[in-house]
Coordinates of C-alpha atoms in Angstrom, one line a residue:
R89 CA -6.7 -18.4 11.1
V90 CA -9.9 -16.4 11.2
R91 CA -11.2 -14.6 14.2
A92 CA -14.4 -15.9 15.6
R93 CA -16.7 -13.3 14.2
G94 CA -15.2 -13.5 10.7
A95 CA -15.2 -17.3 10.7
S96 CA -18.9 -17.6 11.3
A97 CA -19.5 -15.3 8.3
W98 CA -17.3 -17.3 6.0
A99 CA -18.5 -20.8 6.9
P100 CA -22.0 -20.7 5.3
R101 CA -20.6 -19.9 1.9
F102 CA -17.1 -21.4 1.7
G103 CA -17.0 -24.0 4.4
A104 CA -15.2 -24.2 7.7
A105 CA -11.9 -25.1 6.1
A106 CA -11.9 -22.0 3.9
A107 CA -12.8 -20.0 7.0
R108 CA -9.7 -21.4 8.8
R109 CA -7.4 -20.9 5.9
T110 CA -8.6 -17.8 4.0
R111 CA -9.1 -14.3 5.3
A112 CA -10.3 -11.4 3.2
F113 CA -7.0 -9.9 2.4
A114 CA -8.1 -6.3 2.7
A115 CA -10.4 -5.5 5.6
E116 CA -9.7 -8.4 7.8
T117 CA -5.9 -8.1 7.7
C118 CA -6.1 -4.7 9.3
A119 CA -5.7 -5.4 12.9
R120 CA -8.5 -4.4 15.2
R121 CA -6.2 -1.9 16.9
S122 CA -4.4 -0.5 13.8
G123 CA -6.9 2.2 13.0
T124 CA -6.1 1.9 9.3
M125 CA -8.7 1.9 6.6
L126 CA -7.9 0.5 3.1
T127 CA -9.2 1.6 -0.2
S128 CA -8.2 1.4 -3.8
R129 CA -9.2 5.0 -4.6
V130 CA -9.1 8.0 -2.3
A131 CA -12.3 9.7 -3.4
W132 CA -14.5 6.7 -2.5
A133 CA -12.8 6.1 0.8
A134 CA -13.3 9.7 1.8
A135 CA -16.8 9.9 0.5
A136 CA -17.9 7.0 2.8
A137 CA -16.5 8.8 5.7
V138 CA -18.1 12.1 4.6
A139 CA -21.5 10.4 4.7
L140 CA -20.8 9.3 8.2
C141 CA -19.6 12.8 9.2
A142 CA -22.5 14.6 7.7
G143 CA -25.4 12.2 8.2
R144 CA -24.6 9.3 10.3
G145 CA -23.4 10.8 13.5
G146 CA -20.0 9.0 13.6
E147 CA -21.5 5.5 13.4
A148 CA -18.9 2.7 13.2
F149 CA -18.6 1.2 9.7
S150 CA -16.9 -1.9 8.2
V151 CA -17.4 -2.0 4.5
S152 CA -19.1 0.9 2.8
R153 CA -20.0 0.9 -0.9
V154 CA -19.4 4.3 -2.4
S155 CA -20.8 5.5 -5.7
R156 CA -18.8 7.2 -8.4
A157 CA -20.7 10.3 -7.6
G158 CA -19.1 10.2 -4.2
R159 CA -22.1 9.3 -2.1
A160 CA -22.2 6.5 0.4
Q161 CA -24.9 3.9 -0.2
G162 CA -24.6 1.8 3.0
A163 CA -24.3 1.2 5.9
R164 CA -24.7 1.5 9.6
A165 CA -22.7 -1.1 11.3
P166 CA -23.3 -1.9 15.0
R167 CA -20.6 -0.8 17.4
R168 CA -18.0 -3.6 17.8
S169 CA -14.3 -4.0 18.4
C170 CA -13.7 -6.1 15.3
V171 CA -15.4 -5.3 12.0
S172 CA -16.6 -7.9 9.4
M173 CA -14.4 -9.2 6.6
V174 CA -14.9 -8.2 3.0
K175 CA -17.0 -11.3 2.4
T176 CA -19.3 -10.6 5.3
Q177 CA -21.7 -9.1 2.8
S178 CA -25.0 -9.5 4.6
D179 CA -23.9 -6.8 7.1
V180 CA -23.6 -4.2 4.3
V181 CA -24.6 -5.0 0.8
G182 CA -26.9 -8.0 1.3
A183 CA -26.4 -11.7 1.3
G184 CA -25.6 -13.4 -2.0
T185 CA -23.9 -10.4 -3.6
Q186 CA -20.3 -9.7 -4.2
V187 CA -18.2 -6.8 -3.0
D188 CA -17.5 -4.4 -5.9
A189 CA -13.8 -3.9 -5.9
H190 CA -14.1 -0.5 -7.5
D191 CA -16.6 0.9 -5.0
A192 CA -15.4 -0.7 -1.7
V193 CA -14.1 1.1 1.3
L194 CA -12.6 -1.5 3.7
C195 CA -12.2 -0.8 7.4
N196 CA -11.2 -2.9 10.3
R197 CA -11.6 -0.5 13.2
E198 CA -14.7 1.5 14.1
I199 CA -14.0 5.2 14.0
N200 CA -16.3 7.8 15.4
L201 CA -15.9 10.7 13.0
R202 CA -17.4 13.1 15.5
Q203 CA -14.0 12.7 17.2
I204 CA -12.0 13.6 14.0
D205 CA -11.4 17.3 13.7
A206 CA -9.0 17.3 10.7
I207 CA -8.5 15.1 7.6
G208 CA -5.4 15.3 5.6
F209 CA -4.1 13.9 2.3
D210 CA -0.8 13.1 0.6
M211 CA -0.8 14.1 -3.1
D212 CA 1.2 11.7 -5.2
F213 CA -0.5 8.3 -5.7
T214 CA -3.2 9.5 -3.3
L215 CA -5.1 12.5 -4.6
A216 CA -3.2 12.2 -7.8
Q217 CA -3.2 8.7 -9.3
Y218 CA -0.7 8.3 -12.2
E219 CA -0.9 6.5 -15.5
T220 CA 1.8 4.1 -16.7
A221 CA 3.1 6.9 -18.9
F222 CA 4.3 8.7 -15.8
D223 CA 6.4 5.6 -14.8
L224 CA 7.8 5.5 -18.3
L225 CA 9.2 9.0 -18.0
A226 CA 11.2 7.9 -15.0
F227 CA 12.2 4.6 -16.6
E228 CA 13.3 6.0 -19.9
G229 CA 15.1 9.0 -18.3
A230 CA 16.9 6.7 -15.8
K231 CA 18.0 4.4 -18.6
E232 CA 19.6 7.2 -20.5
K233 CA 21.4 8.5 -17.4
L234 CA 22.7 5.0 -16.6
V235 CA 24.4 4.9 -20.0
T236 CA 25.5 8.5 -20.4
E237 CA 26.4 9.3 -16.8
M238 CA 27.1 6.0 -15.0
G239 CA 29.0 4.2 -17.8
Y240 CA 26.6 1.3 -18.4
P241 CA 26.6 -0.5 -21.8
E242 CA 24.4 0.5 -24.7
A243 CA 22.4 -2.7 -24.2
V244 CA 20.7 -0.9 -21.3
R245 CA 18.8 1.3 -23.8
D246 CA 17.0 -1.9 -25.0
F247 CA 15.4 -2.4 -21.6
K248 CA 11.6 -2.5 -21.6
Y249 CA 9.3 -1.4 -18.8
D250 CA 6.7 -3.8 -17.4
A251 CA 4.6 -2.4 -14.6
D252 CA 3.2 -5.8 -13.7
T253 CA 6.4 -7.8 -13.1
F254 CA 7.0 -6.6 -9.6
T255 CA 4.5 -5.6 -6.9
R256 CA 4.5 -3.6 -3.7
G257 CA 5.3 -5.5 -0.5
L258 CA 8.5 -7.1 -1.9
I259 CA 11.9 -6.7 -0.5
I260 CA 14.9 -6.1 -2.7
D261 CA 18.2 -7.7 -1.6
K262 CA 20.6 -5.3 -3.1
A263 CA 23.7 -7.2 -2.4
A264 CA 22.4 -10.4 -4.0
G265 CA 20.3 -9.0 -6.8
N266 CA 17.3 -10.8 -5.4
F267 CA 13.6 -10.0 -5.0
L268 CA 11.9 -11.5 -2.0
K269 CA 8.4 -12.1 -0.7
I270 CA 8.3 -12.9 2.9
D271 CA 5.6 -13.8 5.3
R272 CA 4.9 -12.3 8.7
H273 CA 7.4 -14.7 10.3
K274 CA 10.1 -13.5 8.0
Y275 CA 10.2 -16.7 6.1
V276 CA 11.0 -16.2 2.4
R277 CA 8.1 -17.8 0.4
V278 CA 9.1 -16.7 -3.1
A279 CA 12.3 -15.3 -4.4
S280 CA 13.8 -14.3 -7.8
H281 CA 17.3 -13.4 -8.9
G282 CA 16.6 -10.7 -11.4
H283 CA 13.7 -12.1 -13.4
K284 CA 14.7 -15.8 -12.7
V285 CA 12.5 -17.4 -10.0
L286 CA 14.7 -19.3 -7.5
S287 CA 13.9 -22.9 -6.7
S288 CA 12.9 -23.9 -3.2
E289 CA 16.3 -25.4 -2.6
D290 CA 18.2 -22.3 -3.7
R291 CA 15.9 -20.0 -1.8
K292 CA 16.4 -22.0 1.4
A293 CA 20.2 -22.3 0.9
I294 CA 20.4 -18.5 0.8
Y295 CA 17.9 -17.4 3.4
R296 CA 17.7 -20.3 5.8
P297 CA 21.3 -21.4 6.1
S298 CA 20.9 -22.6 9.7
F299 CA 18.4 -22.8 12.6
E300 CA 20.3 -20.5 14.8
G301 CA 18.5 -17.3 13.9
T302 CA 16.1 -15.6 11.6
L303 CA 17.1 -13.0 9.1
E304 CA 15.6 -9.6 9.9
F305 CA 15.8 -8.2 6.4
K306 CA 16.9 -4.8 7.8
G307 CA 19.8 -2.6 7.1
S308 CA 21.4 -1.0 4.1
N309 CA 21.3 -4.2 2.0
F310 CA 17.5 -4.5 2.0
V311 CA 14.9 -2.1 0.4
K312 CA 11.2 -2.6 1.2
M313 CA 9.0 -1.7 -1.8
D314 CA 6.5 0.4 0.2
T315 CA 5.3 2.6 -2.6
L316 CA 4.5 2.3 -6.3
F317 CA 7.5 4.6 -7.0
H318 CA 9.7 1.6 -6.3
V319 CA 8.3 -0.4 -9.2
V320 CA 10.4 1.6 -11.7
D321 CA 13.5 0.9 -9.6
A322 CA 12.7 -2.8 -9.4
S323 CA 12.3 -3.1 -13.2
L324 CA 15.5 -1.4 -14.0
F325 CA 17.5 -3.3 -11.3
A326 CA 16.2 -6.7 -12.4
Q327 CA 17.1 -6.1 -16.0
L328 CA 20.6 -5.0 -15.0
V329 CA 21.0 -8.2 -12.9
D330 CA 20.0 -10.3 -15.9
L331 CA 22.4 -8.4 -18.1
K332 CA 25.3 -8.9 -15.6
D333 CA 24.5 -12.6 -15.3
S334 CA 24.4 -13.1 -19.0
D335 CA 27.5 -11.0 -19.8
P336 CA 29.7 -10.3 -16.7
A337 CA 32.1 -8.4 -18.8
A338 CA 29.5 -5.9 -19.8
V339 CA 28.6 -4.9 -16.2
T340 CA 31.5 -5.2 -13.8
K341 CA 29.9 -3.4 -10.9
D342 CA 28.5 -5.4 -8.0
F343 CA 24.8 -5.7 -7.4
A344 CA 24.6 -3.3 -4.5
T345 CA 26.4 -0.6 -6.6
M346 CA 24.1 -1.3 -9.5
Y347 CA 21.0 -0.6 -7.3
K348 CA 22.6 2.5 -5.9
D349 CA 23.1 3.8 -9.5
V350 CA 19.5 3.0 -10.4
R351 CA 18.2 4.8 -7.4
A352 CA 20.4 7.8 -8.1
C353 CA 19.3 8.0 -11.7
V354 CA 15.6 7.7 -11.0
D355 CA 15.8 10.2 -8.2
L356 CA 17.6 12.6 -10.5
C357 CA 14.8 12.3 -13.0
H358 CA 12.4 13.5 -10.4
R359 CA 14.6 16.5 -9.5
D360 CA 16.1 17.7 -12.7
G361 CA 12.9 18.2 -14.7
T362 CA 13.0 15.0 -16.8
I363 CA 9.6 14.0 -15.4
K364 CA 8.0 17.1 -13.9
D365 CA 8.7 19.5 -16.8
L366 CA 6.8 17.2 -19.2
V367 CA 4.0 16.7 -16.8
A368 CA 3.7 20.5 -16.4
Q369 CA 3.5 21.0 -20.1
D370 CA 0.5 18.6 -20.4
P371 CA -0.6 16.6 -17.3
K372 CA -3.4 14.8 -19.1
P373 CA -1.4 11.8 -20.4
Y374 CA 0.2 11.2 -17.0
I375 CA -2.5 11.9 -14.3
K376 CA -5.8 10.1 -14.0
E377 CA -8.9 12.4 -13.9
D378 CA -11.2 11.9 -11.0
P379 CA -14.5 13.8 -11.1
N380 CA -15.3 12.7 -7.5
L381 CA -12.2 14.3 -6.0
I382 CA -13.2 18.0 -5.7
P383 CA -16.8 17.3 -4.5
M384 CA -15.3 15.0 -1.9
L385 CA -13.0 17.7 -0.5
R386 CA -15.8 20.2 -0.5
A387 CA -18.0 17.8 1.3
Y388 CA -15.5 17.5 4.1
K389 CA -15.4 21.2 4.5
N390 CA -19.1 21.4 4.6
A391 CA -19.1 18.7 7.3
G392 CA -17.1 21.0 9.5
K393 CA -13.8 19.2 9.2
K394 CA -10.4 21.0 8.7
V395 CA -8.8 19.7 5.5
F396 CA -5.1 19.9 4.8
L397 CA -2.6 18.8 2.1
L398 CA 0.8 17.4 3.2
T399 CA 3.1 16.3 0.4
N400 CA 6.8 15.9 -0.2
S401 CA 6.4 17.5 -3.7
Y402 CA 7.4 21.1 -3.9
W403 CA 5.1 24.0 -4.6
E404 CA 5.7 24.4 -8.4
Y405 CA 4.8 20.8 -9.1
T406 CA 2.0 20.7 -6.5
N407 CA 0.4 23.7 -8.2
V408 CA 0.5 21.9 -11.6
V409 CA -1.1 18.7 -10.3
M410 CA -3.8 20.3 -8.2
N411 CA -4.7 22.7 -11.0
F412 CA -5.2 19.6 -13.2
L413 CA -7.3 17.8 -10.6
W414 CA -9.3 21.0 -10.1
G415 CA -10.1 20.9 -13.8
N416 CA -8.0 23.8 -15.2
D417 CA -6.2 23.4 -18.5
V418 CA -2.6 24.5 -18.9
E419 CA -3.4 28.0 -20.1
N420 CA -5.8 28.7 -17.3
R421 CA -4.1 27.7 -14.1
D422 CA -5.0 29.7 -11.0
L423 CA -4.9 29.4 -7.2
D424 CA -8.6 28.7 -6.6
W425 CA -7.8 25.1 -5.6
I426 CA -6.1 26.3 -2.4
D427 CA -9.5 27.2 -1.0
L428 CA -10.2 23.4 -0.7
F429 CA -7.7 23.3 2.2
D430 CA -7.2 25.0 5.5
V431 CA -3.5 24.3 5.3
V432 CA -1.2 23.3 2.4
I433 CA 2.3 22.0 3.2
C434 CA 4.7 21.3 0.3
G435 CA 8.2 19.9 0.5
A436 CA 7.4 18.3 3.8
T437 CA 10.3 15.9 3.7
K438 CA 8.3 13.0 5.3
P439 CA 9.1 11.0 7.4
H440 CA 11.4 13.7 9.0
F441 CA 8.4 16.0 9.2
L442 CA 6.8 13.5 11.5
T443 CA 9.7 13.0 13.9
D444 CA 11.9 16.2 14.0
P445 CA 10.2 19.0 15.9
Y446 CA 12.9 21.5 15.0
L447 CA 12.5 21.6 11.2
N448 CA 11.9 25.2 10.0
L449 CA 8.6 26.3 8.5
F450 CA 8.6 28.6 5.5
R451 CA 5.6 30.4 4.0
V452 CA 5.4 30.1 0.2
R453 CA 4.6 33.3 -1.8
T454 CA 2.3 31.7 -4.3
E455 CA 2.6 34.5 -6.8
D456 CA 6.3 33.7 -7.5
G457 CA 7.1 30.6 -5.5
T458 CA 9.7 32.3 -3.2
L459 CA 9.9 31.5 0.5
E460 CA 9.3 33.7 3.5
N461 CA 10.8 32.9 6.9
T462 CA 8.5 32.2 9.8
D463 CA 9.1 31.5 13.5
G464 CA 6.9 28.5 13.2
A465 CA 3.2 28.2 13.8
P466 CA 2.1 30.1 16.9
E467 CA 0.3 28.6 19.8
T468 CA -2.3 31.4 19.7
G469 CA -3.4 33.8 17.0
V470 CA -3.6 31.0 14.4
D471 CA -6.2 32.8 12.3
E472 CA -4.1 35.9 11.9
F473 CA -1.1 33.7 11.1
L474 CA -2.9 31.8 8.3
A475 CA -4.5 35.0 7.0
K476 CA -1.0 36.0 5.8
G477 CA -0.9 32.8 3.6
K478 CA -1.7 29.2 4.2
V479 CA 0.7 27.5 1.8
F480 CA 4.0 26.4 3.4
Q481 CA 7.2 24.5 2.8
G482 CA 8.9 22.3 5.4
G483 CA 8.0 22.6 9.0
N484 CA 7.1 19.7 11.4
F485 CA 4.2 18.0 13.0
R486 CA 4.0 20.5 15.8
D487 CA 3.5 23.3 13.4
L488 CA 0.7 21.4 11.7
H489 CA -1.0 20.5 14.9
R490 CA -1.0 24.2 16.0
M491 CA -2.3 25.4 12.6
L492 CA -5.1 22.9 12.8
E493 CA -5.7 23.7 16.5
L494 CA -5.6 20.0 17.5
S495 CA -5.4 18.8 21.1
S496 CA -4.4 15.3 20.1
G497 CA -3.1 13.3 17.2
E498 CA -5.9 10.9 17.5
R499 CA -8.3 13.6 16.3
L500 CA -6.6 13.6 12.9
L501 CA -7.2 11.2 10.0
Y502 CA -4.4 11.1 7.3
V503 CA -4.8 9.5 3.9
G504 CA -1.7 8.3 2.0
D505 CA -0.1 5.6 -0.1
H506 CA 3.3 5.1 1.5
M507 CA 3.4 2.3 4.0
Y508 CA 6.2 3.8 6.1
S509 CA 6.0 7.6 5.7
D510 CA 2.2 7.9 5.6
V511 CA 0.9 5.1 7.8
L512 CA 3.4 3.4 10.1
R513 CA 5.3 6.5 11.2
T514 CA 2.2 8.6 11.7
K515 CA 0.6 5.9 13.8
R516 CA 3.6 5.0 15.9
S517 CA 4.9 8.5 16.6
L518 CA 1.9 10.7 16.6
G519 CA -1.2 8.5 17.1
W520 CA -2.8 9.7 13.9
R521 CA -5.7 7.7 12.4
T522 CA -4.8 6.5 8.9
C523 CA -6.3 5.4 5.6
L524 CA -4.0 3.5 3.2
I525 CA -4.5 3.8 -0.6
I526 CA -4.0 0.5 -2.3
P527 CA -4.9 0.6 -6.0
E528 CA -3.9 -3.1 -6.2
L529 CA -7.1 -4.0 -4.2
E530 CA -9.3 -3.7 -7.3
H531 CA -7.4 -6.5 -9.0
E532 CA -7.2 -8.5 -5.8
I533 CA -10.9 -8.4 -5.0
D534 CA -11.9 -9.0 -8.6
T535 CA -9.7 -12.1 -8.6
L536 CA -11.1 -13.3 -5.3
N537 CA -14.6 -12.9 -6.5
G538 CA -13.8 -14.6 -9.8
N539 CA -12.3 -17.7 -8.3
E540 CA -15.0 -19.0 -5.9
E541 CA -15.1 -22.4 -7.6
L542 CA -11.4 -22.8 -7.1
I543 CA -11.7 -21.6 -3.4
D544 CA -14.5 -24.2 -2.9
N545 CA -12.3 -26.9 -4.4
I546 CA -9.4 -26.1 -2.1
A547 CA -11.8 -26.1 0.9
R548 CA -13.2 -29.5 -0.1
L549 CA -9.7 -31.0 -0.5
R550 CA -8.6 -29.7 2.9
R551 CA -11.7 -31.1 4.5
E552 CA -11.0 -34.5 3.0
Q553 CA -7.3 -34.3 4.0
Y554 CA -8.4 -33.4 7.6
E555 CA -10.9 -36.2 7.7
K556 CA -8.4 -38.8 6.6
D557 CA -5.9 -37.5 9.1
L558 CA -8.4 -38.1 11.8
R559 CA -9.1 -41.6 10.7
V560 CA -5.3 -42.4 10.8
D561 CA -5.0 -40.8 14.2
D562 CA -8.0 -42.8 15.5
M563 CA -6.6 -46.1 14.2
V564 CA -3.2 -45.4 15.8
T565 CA -4.7 -44.1 19.1
H566 CA -6.9 -47.2 19.6
G567 CA -4.3 -49.7 18.4
D568 CA -6.6 -50.9 15.8
V569 CA -4.2 -50.6 12.8
D570 CA -5.5 -52.3 9.6
E571 CA -2.4 -52.3 7.4
E572 CA -4.5 -52.6 4.2
A573 CA -6.8 -49.7 5.2
L574 CA -3.8 -47.7 6.3
S575 CA -2.1 -48.2 3.0
A576 CA -5.3 -47.1 1.2
L577 CA -5.5 -44.0 3.3
D578 CA -1.8 -43.2 2.6
E579 CA -2.5 -43.5 -1.1
A580 CA -5.6 -41.3 -0.9
Q581 CA -3.7 -38.7 1.2
A582 CA -0.9 -38.6 -1.4
K583 CA -3.4 -38.0 -4.2
I584 CA -5.2 -35.3 -2.2
K585 CA -1.9 -33.6 -1.4
E586 CA -0.9 -33.5 -5.0
E587 CA -4.4 -32.1 -6.1
L588 CA -4.2 -29.6 -3.2
R589 CA -0.7 -28.5 -4.3
A590 CA -1.9 -27.9 -7.9
A591 CA -5.0 -26.1 -6.7
N592 CA -3.1 -23.8 -4.4
E593 CA -0.6 -23.1 -7.1
A594 CA -3.4 -22.1 -9.5
Y595 CA -4.9 -19.9 -6.8
H596 CA -1.6 -18.2 -6.2
H597 CA -1.0 -17.6 -9.9
A598 CA -4.5 -16.2 -10.4
F599 CA -3.4 -13.1 -8.4
H600 CA 0.1 -12.8 -9.9
P601 CA 2.1 -15.4 -11.9
T602 CA 5.1 -15.0 -9.5
W603 CA 4.2 -13.2 -6.3
G604 CA 0.6 -14.3 -5.7
Q605 CA -1.7 -12.3 -3.3
L606 CA -0.5 -9.0 -2.0
F607 CA -1.7 -9.7 1.6
K608 CA -0.8 -13.4 1.7
A609 CA 2.4 -15.5 1.5
G610 CA 1.3 -19.1 1.3
Y611 CA -1.2 -19.6 4.1
Q612 CA 0.4 -16.9 6.2
D613 CA -0.1 -13.1 6.2
S614 CA 2.6 -11.5 4.0
Q615 CA 5.0 -9.0 5.5
F616 CA 3.1 -6.2 3.7
S617 CA 0.0 -7.4 5.6
K618 CA 1.8 -7.4 8.9
Q619 CA 2.9 -3.8 8.2
V620 CA -0.7 -2.8 7.7
T621 CA -1.8 -4.6 10.9
Q622 CA 0.9 -3.7 13.3
T623 CA 0.6 -0.7 15.6
R624 CA 2.4 0.8 18.5
K625 CA 1.4 3.2 21.2
P626 CA 2.4 6.8 20.4
K627 CA 5.6 8.0 22.1
P628 CA 4.9 10.1 25.2

């Protein structure tokens, strides 16, 4: 189901059938009204916007290729309400070329950056991208706590971490020990119990027991994997489910309690120093270096934008991470990085920061990390208020708007990785413009670009299937039924159906052996895609 402008771009290269069935999972799945950009890496997303801020006068853009030096290379896109899809390459990078997954900034709504006064960033998995070693700190620490503090058997210590088994966008059914991938209509397309993939019959028996209603997948029994932090939880929980199934006597707790224990142990690792103390000692093994990051932030400042940092991490850890990204080694940490921002808010407790206007704002004394009471950001005299110190803890959206001297939430662009706290809630409640960081896009676009022959084959099979359907319909409609010809068509259709099933399965497995494309569930948009595309008007 491709919108008219996208379909015309796809048809010359992949055929009409592919245009009907396949949408570029990144740019096109952002609804024209959502105001959300997608990118795999924050520096390149922001650099494209900087080029528009500084040199392009707020021109609308669809797909911008950004160099590793942080300079945008293309492109002025004409003003329009719906931007091109990823594969609409002639608009941006020239016909006959492929989108580079590592340099692409994907956007589905034009944005006039002259109307953006402030640009803000989350820190974890946004400015700071983490190595797998960071996940292992949480995984190994939580394993130990499950055994020593929660009473789980010694076999838990043999669990191994695999960062690729589960993906963002899944739903965890805590009560059943299941992992689900659902489409935009809340139909479960793929499910596993622990690591065991459920058959179609078992899946439907559990999640489509009748036609009287549709499961909402809401409430305390369901957890949406909105952030990469959830991957560690999923890996531990799935292995506990497998252990309980294989040896019920070893794990007597029910599945929901097991997940609660996993969540508590992982969360404790983030709070008690199991993770952050080791990162503070030497961040290099755990945080990816990005030479484009600091020039990007400076470019925003030079373009006249107010820049802020809004993170749930507390000051001590924020200072460690930002010093590393600034380029300082452990022995030479300082506070120079603060000058990159007009406002720094740590310990923000999102999403409550975005919804509760009564949360107290504290100023952080950066020399020792202690907190100083404030009466909140003033409506006037903001410069004097910030001159006393611009690093804070807590507060709420009203404090931030006042410190940035914003007249409307629509004049703020926020970049983050968390679907709910950074994107959905900010758009729905405050009307902020948003950019979602999706590192998985690099693999997804590379896979799409590397499977054009398979895509063409699927398109050909669907065309043949459609043509034979038309022939059967024509015979029946005109009463000119040739039984021999009809039998031959039935055989041909059965063969095409089997070939198409195999091709679609190969295409699905090309992205992930179990879960397939991030933005697709079968032929439908995935629930993750729907979350990206949906939007609501800000509350008055």
